[in-house]
XYZ file of C-alpha atoms in Angstrom:
560
model
C 20.957 6.804 14.888
C 23.513 5.036 17.006
C 24.192 2.631 14.167
C 24.537 5.831 11.818
C 26.658 7.225 14.251
C 29.275 4.934 14.823
C 29.753 4.086 11.368
C 30.480 7.457 10.550
C 33.330 7.248 13.182
C 34.612 4.110 11.736
C 35.029 5.733 8.203
C 36.453 9.145 9.756
C 38.928 7.208 12.504
C 42.052 7.538 9.712
C 41.595 11.459 9.061
C 40.273 12.261 12.382
C 43.927 10.184 13.551
C 45.784 12.042 11.307
C 44.448 15.209 12.076
C 45.427 14.908 16.139
C 48.627 13.638 14.707
C 49.643 16.818 12.400
C 48.218 19.098 15.421
C 50.044 17.440 17.662
C 53.588 17.932 15.948
C 52.419 21.617 14.928
C 51.834 22.512 18.425
C 54.926 20.661 20.072
C 57.187 22.033 17.301
C 56.007 26.102 17.937
C 56.680 25.077 21.890
C 60.330 24.085 20.832
C 61.417 26.602 18.025
C 62.811 29.535 19.929
C 61.057 33.184 18.871
C 61.982 37.099 19.182
C 60.314 40.053 21.116
C 59.463 43.439 20.196
C 62.703 44.634 20.028
C 64.231 41.525 17.892
C 65.997 39.810 20.813
C 66.406 36.311 21.036
C 62.969 35.335 23.538
C 61.592 31.389 24.502
C 59.507 29.313 22.100
C 55.863 30.228 22.600
C 53.685 28.725 25.323
C 51.893 25.527 24.818
C 48.334 27.819 25.022
C 49.519 30.308 22.527
C 50.998 27.435 20.076
C 47.826 25.541 20.464
C 45.896 28.741 19.725
C 47.547 29.729 17.004
C 47.376 26.252 15.207
C 43.670 25.984 15.903
C 43.050 29.321 13.661
C 45.780 28.552 11.280
C 45.346 25.001 9.983
C 41.660 25.515 9.226
C 41.417 29.183 7.863
C 44.848 29.738 6.633
C 44.679 32.939 8.894
C 47.694 34.548 9.309
C 48.448 36.304 12.558
C 51.428 36.385 14.294
C 51.022 36.373 18.550
C 52.079 37.294 21.126
C 54.878 38.839 19.093
C 55.965 38.917 15.387
C 57.855 35.409 14.604
C 61.600 34.622 13.770
C 62.396 33.307 10.727
C 62.728 29.423 12.313
C 59.204 30.024 13.547
C 58.002 30.910 9.913
C 59.498 28.216 8.615
C 57.875 25.764 11.272
C 54.451 27.332 10.523
C 54.769 27.468 6.662
C 55.593 23.724 6.807
C 52.311 23.228 9.470
C 50.604 25.391 6.778
C 50.831 22.503 4.222
C 50.856 19.805 6.432
C 47.409 20.747 8.091
C 45.738 21.481 4.860
C 46.826 17.885 3.315
C 45.048 16.408 6.661
C 42.225 18.822 6.101
C 41.600 18.178 2.589
C 41.956 14.242 3.387
C 38.978 14.473 5.970
C 36.596 16.228 3.583
C 37.133 14.281 0.736
C 36.730 11.213 3.206
C 33.914 12.548 4.816
C 32.355 13.316 1.198
C 32.703 9.932 0.030
C 30.979 8.844 3.528
C 28.041 10.751 2.539
C 27.774 9.082 -1.049
C 28.178 5.746 0.421
C 25.415 4.038 -0.399
C 25.267 1.491 3.416
C 25.505 5.017 4.765
C 22.697 6.521 2.960
C 20.695 3.433 3.826
C 21.537 3.365 7.519
C 20.401 7.084 7.659
C 17.360 6.167 5.654
C 16.661 3.300 7.912
C 16.876 5.024 11.089
C 14.609 8.008 9.696
C 11.735 5.126 8.741
C 12.401 3.455 12.642
C 11.885 6.932 14.206
C 8.756 7.691 11.615
C 6.908 4.460 12.619
C 7.384 4.914 16.081
C 5.606 8.114 15.957
C 2.732 6.895 14.339
C -0.499 7.907 16.516
C -3.241 6.056 14.765
C -3.750 2.606 12.954
C -1.805 1.777 10.242
C -1.730 -1.227 7.934
C 1.977 -2.597 6.932
C 2.147 -3.223 3.133
C 5.219 -5.938 2.063
C 5.444 -5.159 -1.600
C 5.001 -1.860 -3.499
C 4.679 -3.177 -6.903
C 1.459 -3.019 -9.235
C -0.921 -4.233 -6.551
C 0.951 -2.052 -3.431
C 0.649 0.765 -5.668
C -2.966 0.398 -5.749
C -3.777 -0.056 -2.600
C -1.516 2.772 -1.213
C -3.270 5.257 -3.160
C -6.697 3.513 -2.371
C -5.455 4.226 1.703
C -4.227 7.652 0.787
C -7.627 8.742 -0.519
C -9.312 7.284 2.140
C -6.851 9.065 5.172
C -5.513 5.666 6.188
C -2.117 5.284 7.513
C 0.396 2.600 5.947
C 3.834 1.386 6.240
C 5.349 0.160 2.920
C 8.451 -2.317 2.724
C 9.666 -3.078 -0.682
C 12.763 -4.923 -1.907
C 13.658 -2.624 -4.869
C 15.102 0.348 -3.838
C 13.788 2.037 -6.884
C 9.973 1.701 -6.408
C 10.716 2.912 -2.660
C 12.110 6.256 -4.586
C 9.234 6.191 -7.214
C 6.893 5.800 -4.391
C 8.660 9.271 -2.265
C 7.682 11.363 -5.715
C 4.078 10.344 -5.552
C 1.564 12.911 -4.491
C 0.528 11.494 -1.187
C -1.343 13.316 1.149
C 0.940 12.299 3.909
C 4.444 11.195 4.329
C 4.280 7.519 4.288
C 7.381 5.581 6.068
C 9.013 3.398 3.295
C 12.098 1.258 3.723
C 13.718 -0.412 0.984
C 14.375 -4.104 2.419
C 13.432 -7.757 2.424
C 9.851 -8.247 4.097
C 10.606 -11.948 4.289
C 13.166 -11.247 7.314
C 11.424 -11.410 10.780
C 14.023 -8.341 11.924
C 12.309 -6.238 8.617
C 8.757 -6.687 9.737
C 9.428 -5.947 13.515
C 11.155 -2.470 12.384
C 8.433 -1.993 10.051
C 6.353 -1.722 13.288
C 4.544 -5.374 13.225
C 4.449 -5.319 17.103
C 3.669 -1.287 17.112
C 0.339 -1.216 19.011
C -1.526 0.731 16.007
C -0.733 -1.912 13.282
C -3.860 -3.441 12.166
C -2.975 -5.641 9.901
C -0.268 -6.603 7.090
C -0.732 -7.129 3.273
C 2.049 -9.753 2.421
C 1.901 -8.826 -1.693
C 5.463 -9.247 -2.995
C 5.697 -10.914 -6.460
C 7.479 -13.689 -4.608
C 5.096 -16.938 -3.380
C 7.773 -17.822 -0.696
C 8.541 -14.379 0.797
C 4.555 -13.917 1.021
C 4.565 -17.399 2.832
C 7.651 -16.450 5.107
C 6.056 -13.334 5.936
C 2.515 -14.875 6.739
C 4.522 -17.544 8.559
C 6.503 -14.181 10.746
C 2.981 -12.893 11.370
C 1.595 -15.837 12.620
C 4.299 -16.130 15.082
C 5.168 -12.440 16.481
C 2.065 -11.021 16.105
C -0.889 -13.385 15.803
C -3.377 -11.033 16.979
C -3.944 -9.018 13.557
C -4.684 -10.609 10.176
C -2.594 -11.571 7.549
C -3.852 -10.831 3.733
C -1.103 -12.799 1.540
C -1.107 -13.199 -2.187
C -0.411 -17.289 -3.863
C -0.982 -17.840 -7.473
C 0.138 -21.770 -6.950
C -2.588 -24.291 -4.751
C 0.965 -26.006 -3.028
C 1.572 -22.702 -1.637
C -1.930 -21.639 -0.981
C -2.288 -25.220 1.017
C 0.829 -24.261 2.954
C -0.250 -21.146 3.766
C -3.784 -21.734 5.489
C -2.377 -24.821 7.119
C -1.403 -22.076 9.697
C -4.399 -20.439 9.660
C -3.461 -17.411 7.074
C -6.400 -15.071 7.627
C -7.119 -14.507 4.013
C -5.409 -15.703 0.560
C -5.950 -14.521 -2.872
C -5.547 -16.398 -5.694
C -6.122 -13.993 -8.709
C -6.275 -17.147 -11.289
C -8.585 -18.844 -8.845
C -10.842 -15.739 -8.233
C -11.148 -14.512 -11.599
C -12.103 -17.986 -12.923
C -15.046 -17.889 -10.235
C -15.750 -14.483 -11.605
C -15.894 -15.493 -15.129
C -18.090 -18.464 -14.444
C -20.417 -16.731 -12.442
C -20.213 -13.672 -14.725
C -21.930 -16.696 -17.466
C -24.245 -18.051 -15.439
C -25.348 -14.847 -13.670
C -24.496 -11.852 -15.565
C -26.255 -9.524 -12.856
C -25.191 -11.197 -9.830
C -21.806 -10.391 -11.556
C -22.310 -7.095 -12.226
C -23.131 -6.605 -8.482
C -20.236 -8.582 -7.291
C -17.941 -5.810 -9.786
C -19.913 -3.022 -8.818
C -19.396 -3.878 -5.347
C -15.557 -5.261 -5.312
C -14.054 -2.246 -7.311
C -11.994 0.468 -6.425
C -13.988 3.147 -5.159
C -15.252 6.362 -6.754
C -14.093 5.392 -10.270
C -16.351 5.399 -13.213
C -18.545 2.443 -13.704
C -17.677 0.390 -16.567
C -19.866 -1.455 -19.123
C -21.791 -4.472 -17.841
C -19.813 -7.458 -19.203
C -22.238 -10.173 -20.661
C -20.428 -13.173 -21.587
C -22.311 -15.791 -23.672
C -22.740 -19.843 -23.294
C -21.369 -21.763 -25.904
C -17.960 -22.624 -27.472
C -14.776 -21.180 -26.327
C -11.201 -20.923 -27.187
C -8.408 -20.784 -24.308
C -5.172 -19.723 -25.231
C -2.514 -20.584 -22.839
C -2.566 -23.360 -19.934
C -0.381 -22.232 -17.497
C -1.852 -22.221 -13.742
C -4.057 -19.162 -15.092
C -5.518 -21.826 -17.944
C -5.900 -24.536 -15.426
C -7.932 -22.215 -13.131
C -10.249 -20.862 -15.930
C -10.760 -24.728 -17.313
C -11.809 -25.955 -13.474
C -14.384 -23.295 -13.229
C -15.550 -23.106 -16.524
C -15.977 -26.888 -17.675
C -18.262 -27.891 -14.580
C -20.453 -24.963 -15.044
C -21.355 -26.884 -18.997
C -18.731 -24.376 -21.304
C -16.733 -26.036 -23.775
C -13.311 -25.509 -24.055
C -10.940 -25.805 -27.329
C -7.581 -25.194 -25.671
C -4.523 -24.179 -27.503
C -1.754 -25.343 -25.689
C 0.640 -28.356 -26.226
C 0.313 -29.303 -22.590
C -3.320 -29.442 -22.622
C -4.893 -32.310 -21.926
C -8.285 -32.376 -20.116
C -9.938 -30.309 -22.563
C -12.631 -31.326 -25.177
C -10.236 -30.426 -28.243
C -6.578 -29.804 -28.127
C -4.456 -27.559 -30.445
C -0.837 -27.376 -30.633
C 0.385 -23.609 -30.667
C 0.333 -20.044 -29.008
C -3.170 -18.501 -30.873
C -1.193 -15.884 -32.291
C -1.768 -17.361 -35.898
C -5.004 -17.273 -37.584
C -4.404 -20.803 -38.719
C -4.234 -22.014 -35.517
C -7.529 -19.925 -34.495
C -9.270 -21.333 -37.362
C -8.032 -25.221 -36.658
C -9.166 -24.271 -33.144
C -12.732 -23.819 -35.119
C -13.327 -19.745 -33.994
C -15.885 -19.922 -36.881
C -17.966 -21.834 -34.029
C -16.665 -20.108 -31.180
C -18.121 -17.612 -28.871
C -15.740 -16.604 -26.920
C -12.131 -16.474 -26.660
C -9.609 -15.891 -23.681
C -6.154 -14.666 -24.789
C -4.452 -15.655 -21.093
C -0.846 -16.539 -22.114
C 1.919 -15.055 -19.593
C 2.938 -12.438 -22.501
C 1.138 -9.811 -22.634
C 2.170 -9.051 -26.408
C 1.188 -12.453 -27.283
C -2.029 -12.409 -25.519
C -2.979 -8.860 -27.516
C -1.833 -10.656 -30.590
C -4.464 -13.271 -29.915
C -7.301 -10.993 -29.229
C -6.287 -9.058 -32.490
C -6.078 -11.850 -34.689
C -8.907 -13.051 -33.599
C -11.462 -10.282 -33.445
C -10.183 -9.790 -37.216
C -11.506 -13.061 -37.740
C -14.498 -12.898 -36.003
C -15.661 -9.516 -34.604
C -18.523 -10.333 -32.811
C -16.616 -12.858 -30.495
C -16.121 -12.162 -26.614
C -12.658 -11.437 -26.179
C -11.024 -11.849 -22.552
C -7.723 -10.549 -22.308
C -5.064 -11.165 -19.736
C -2.772 -8.288 -19.020
C 0.059 -9.081 -16.922
C 2.101 -5.463 -16.427
C 0.683 -2.138 -15.847
C 3.054 -0.622 -18.308
C 1.066 -2.168 -21.054
C -2.197 -0.595 -20.115
C -2.013 1.960 -23.010
C -2.235 -0.865 -25.554
C -4.829 -2.779 -23.679
C -6.932 0.581 -23.534
C -6.607 0.840 -27.096
C -7.212 -2.561 -28.145
C -10.667 -2.164 -25.585
C -11.187 -5.760 -24.581
C -14.532 -7.432 -23.505
C -13.357 -8.510 -20.533
C -9.908 -7.512 -18.799
C -7.884 -9.930 -16.311
C -5.404 -7.969 -14.462
C -4.082 -9.786 -11.487
C -2.904 -7.025 -9.795
C -5.878 -5.110 -9.590
C -7.957 -8.289 -8.635
C -5.553 -8.350 -5.771
C -5.947 -4.937 -4.702
C -9.787 -4.744 -5.161
C -10.256 -7.772 -2.561
C -7.735 -6.128 -0.149
C -9.772 -3.056 0.400
C -12.360 -4.639 0.267
C -11.547 -7.448 3.011
C -9.950 -4.126 4.985
C -12.657 -1.804 4.745
C -15.506 -3.979 4.505
C -14.834 -7.369 6.987
C -18.835 -8.421 6.475
C -18.746 -7.942 2.218
C -17.707 -11.845 1.873
C -20.943 -12.492 4.162
C -23.078 -10.297 1.888
C -21.449 -11.655 -1.182
C -22.254 -15.517 -0.289
C -25.904 -14.506 0.466
C -26.060 -12.685 -2.628
C -25.362 -15.251 -4.724
C -28.391 -17.120 -3.146
C -30.839 -14.245 -4.751
C -32.787 -14.071 -8.183
C -31.057 -12.201 -10.839
C -33.721 -9.565 -10.989
C -32.861 -9.015 -6.989
C -29.375 -8.082 -8.114
C -30.296 -5.942 -11.240
C -32.366 -3.951 -8.857
C -29.636 -3.385 -6.368
C -27.267 -2.358 -9.076
C -29.853 0.084 -10.340
C -30.148 1.411 -6.842
C -26.432 1.703 -6.678
C -25.952 3.137 -9.786
C -28.357 5.793 -8.909
C -27.121 6.473 -5.787
C -23.511 7.348 -6.529
C -23.871 8.707 -9.871
C -22.294 6.388 -12.538
C -19.463 6.148 -9.937
C -18.497 3.031 -7.904
C -19.589 3.110 -4.051
C -17.478 3.189 -1.298
C -18.203 0.059 0.171
C -17.568 0.079 4.296
C -18.356 -1.207 7.646
C -18.853 0.211 10.964
C -19.346 -1.397 14.644
C -21.843 0.334 16.776
C -19.221 -0.069 19.845
C -17.492 2.117 21.912
C -14.343 2.845 19.801
C -15.955 2.964 16.379
C -19.306 4.565 17.045
C -19.315 5.587 20.951
C -22.022 8.096 20.915
C -24.508 5.642 19.044
C -23.522 2.879 21.660
C -23.832 4.980 24.527
C -27.623 6.414 23.624
C -28.211 2.495 22.959
C -27.209 1.433 26.176
C -29.135 3.844 28.264
C -32.399 2.621 26.598
C -32.961 4.819 23.370
C -34.427 2.925 20.308
C -32.660 3.828 16.774
C -34.241 3.179 13.700
C -31.847 2.805 11.163
C -33.527 5.505 8.809
C -32.914 8.153 12.173
C -29.075 8.048 11.841
C -29.059 7.966 7.794
C -29.718 11.880 8.104
C -27.170 15.347 7.334
C -25.481 16.535 10.410
C -25.922 19.589 8.756
C -29.017 19.410 7.521
C -31.305 16.448 9.371
C -34.597 16.825 6.784
C -31.957 15.474 4.078
C -30.806 11.568 3.690
C -27.167 10.903 3.229
C -26.206 8.900 -0.118
C -25.956 5.691 1.942
C -27.265 1.889 1.075
C -27.066 -0.342 4.017
C -26.212 -3.740 2.441
C -26.170 -5.893 5.617
C -26.170 -6.014 9.553
C -24.602 -8.856 11.794
C -26.363 -9.399 14.975
C -24.579 -11.712 17.122
C -24.763 -15.208 14.634
C -27.462 -13.462 13.138
C -27.154 -11.491 9.339
C -29.959 -9.206 7.983
C -29.736 -8.600 4.175
C -30.937 -5.083 3.020
C -32.319 -3.953 6.217
C -34.868 -1.039 5.779
C -35.125 2.324 7.312
C -37.190 0.515 10.479
C -35.033 -1.621 11.262
C -34.010 -0.869 15.196
C -30.218 -0.911 15.976
C -29.129 -2.404 18.670
C -25.302 -1.673 20.719
C -22.878 -4.054 19.448
C -24.291 -4.453 15.803
C -22.026 -4.261 12.630
C -23.270 -2.204 9.610
C -21.932 -3.023 5.894
C -22.896 0.056 3.673
C -22.379 1.377 0.516
C -22.381 5.144 -0.036
C -21.158 7.953 -2.394
C -17.469 9.389 -2.062
C -17.423 11.959 0.793
C -20.538 10.547 2.412
C -18.691 8.243 4.912
C -17.033 11.033 7.424
C -20.757 12.617 7.212
C -22.103 9.422 8.888
C -18.752 8.590 11.131
C -18.937 12.016 13.318
C -22.951 11.592 13.801
C -22.310 8.239 15.804
C -19.022 9.467 17.579
C -20.582 12.673 18.579
C -23.036 12.903 21.321
C -24.560 16.433 20.013
C -24.632 15.433 16.164
C -26.498 12.321 17.025
C -29.176 14.258 19.424
C -29.585 17.134 16.257
C -29.929 13.826 13.448
C -32.533 11.661 16.275
C -34.534 14.589 17.227
C -33.339 18.182 16.226
C -31.772 18.868 19.287
C -28.473 21.371 19.301
C -26.953 20.970 22.882
C -24.146 22.991 23.545
C -20.743 21.115 23.784
C -18.027 23.341 26.007
C -18.905 24.752 29.647
C -18.492 28.284 28.348
C -22.013 28.036 25.539
C -23.616 26.042 28.046
C -23.443 28.820 30.553
C -24.376 30.905 27.514
C -27.290 28.922 26.571
C -28.877 28.711 30.318
C -28.505 32.658 30.988
């Protein structure tokens, strides 16, 4: 607030000085010009007090009243001059003030002060989102649906203004600034006691690297999730202990190769890592055989490094291709290039260039040449969603969605990575059975995957009850707090106890204080279980059907 105040003083310095000078001249003049009394006889000039009083209301309102007596002609002439002078002075001041409020620098200062005040007033845990493009917007909306507080730093002022127009439940603090600057991160609450993590997901790898370094040095206790596209930047981030590095190209390539090798296992991964409470998509079944890869940039290299070792034959359409089974010069948008690449023998094609228009052209041309071809299309920009939805490719690669999904999974369910690692060791039949359970549990929508720690902070009621020696079975707490005969729509996926992991624990599993649970549930069920684990009376009802009065007054009534 001080910066805005002093900025206003600097901009208004000349108008204020001008007004002071004009007021001074007008007042001094009235104390020097002789007047007349009630009978018209010459009288002394006005006193300083009367002169100041008269100029005060005359200069601001042009309200004309001659006090304490009627003015002489000389006084009226002087007052006429003063009126024009002060009107000019006030007009100059008002115009300068209007220009000040329209000044972008002053507006930015006011917004920054308001942002700082709102960040200081945050009373609940929040995450710091650096970059609010397509990925940041997806994460912000997911956080908002989960009632998770967050703070946004975005370099583009227009995106910040668009964020203010979003239909969020709460008034989210957002600032148009460069998140790669350490002082901006501090302004956004990097050292705030309620800051739980930082997401460096801007479109600039170097900015993400700078953010990761700043967090590592200024507040190493909180986790940082960064996005990287090149292996060199990812290695640099990993060298100083960045907690999570997400490369959307590598991640998609890994998923595609996994989908080819284990379609049911991939189906389970897709279900658990999708944005929660969204319609379940049709399963992807990419076939084995000869594939055509159009585009051999960073995305193409990542795909080749995963698909070639998996036994998939690749024909790469790109002048820079060097390690493919075949190399065709071109971009894949022309039918003759695809025919030359052997599309008649191919089972799938990947449209993976940096251009959405070219990718759509490749997909449409390939589909016309061979309708049964499995098509994987890369969508680079969310603005083209309508076009890609209209084409309806068999498998879509959207980098922003991949990064957003992994960020949400890491923050809301830290144990999910351990579960997915264990899941890859299971048979396809195991994954298929679990997929069927999840689809039935959530009625055709993606589950809400989350974790809870049975400690004093997250589950105080359960933690205290367990420390008191009460044995609690897993199935006992998965009951509705309003009707304990009804089971909650929750499926336990994993329990971590010290260094041990228990995969798909059953209802008879005995819980211990300090256990970490990974759960999948339908939308809206999470709050029910969290309230049960946090409230002793609710937990007593769920475990034994006991209803205890919670307040002194109700206990008195119950005892009477």
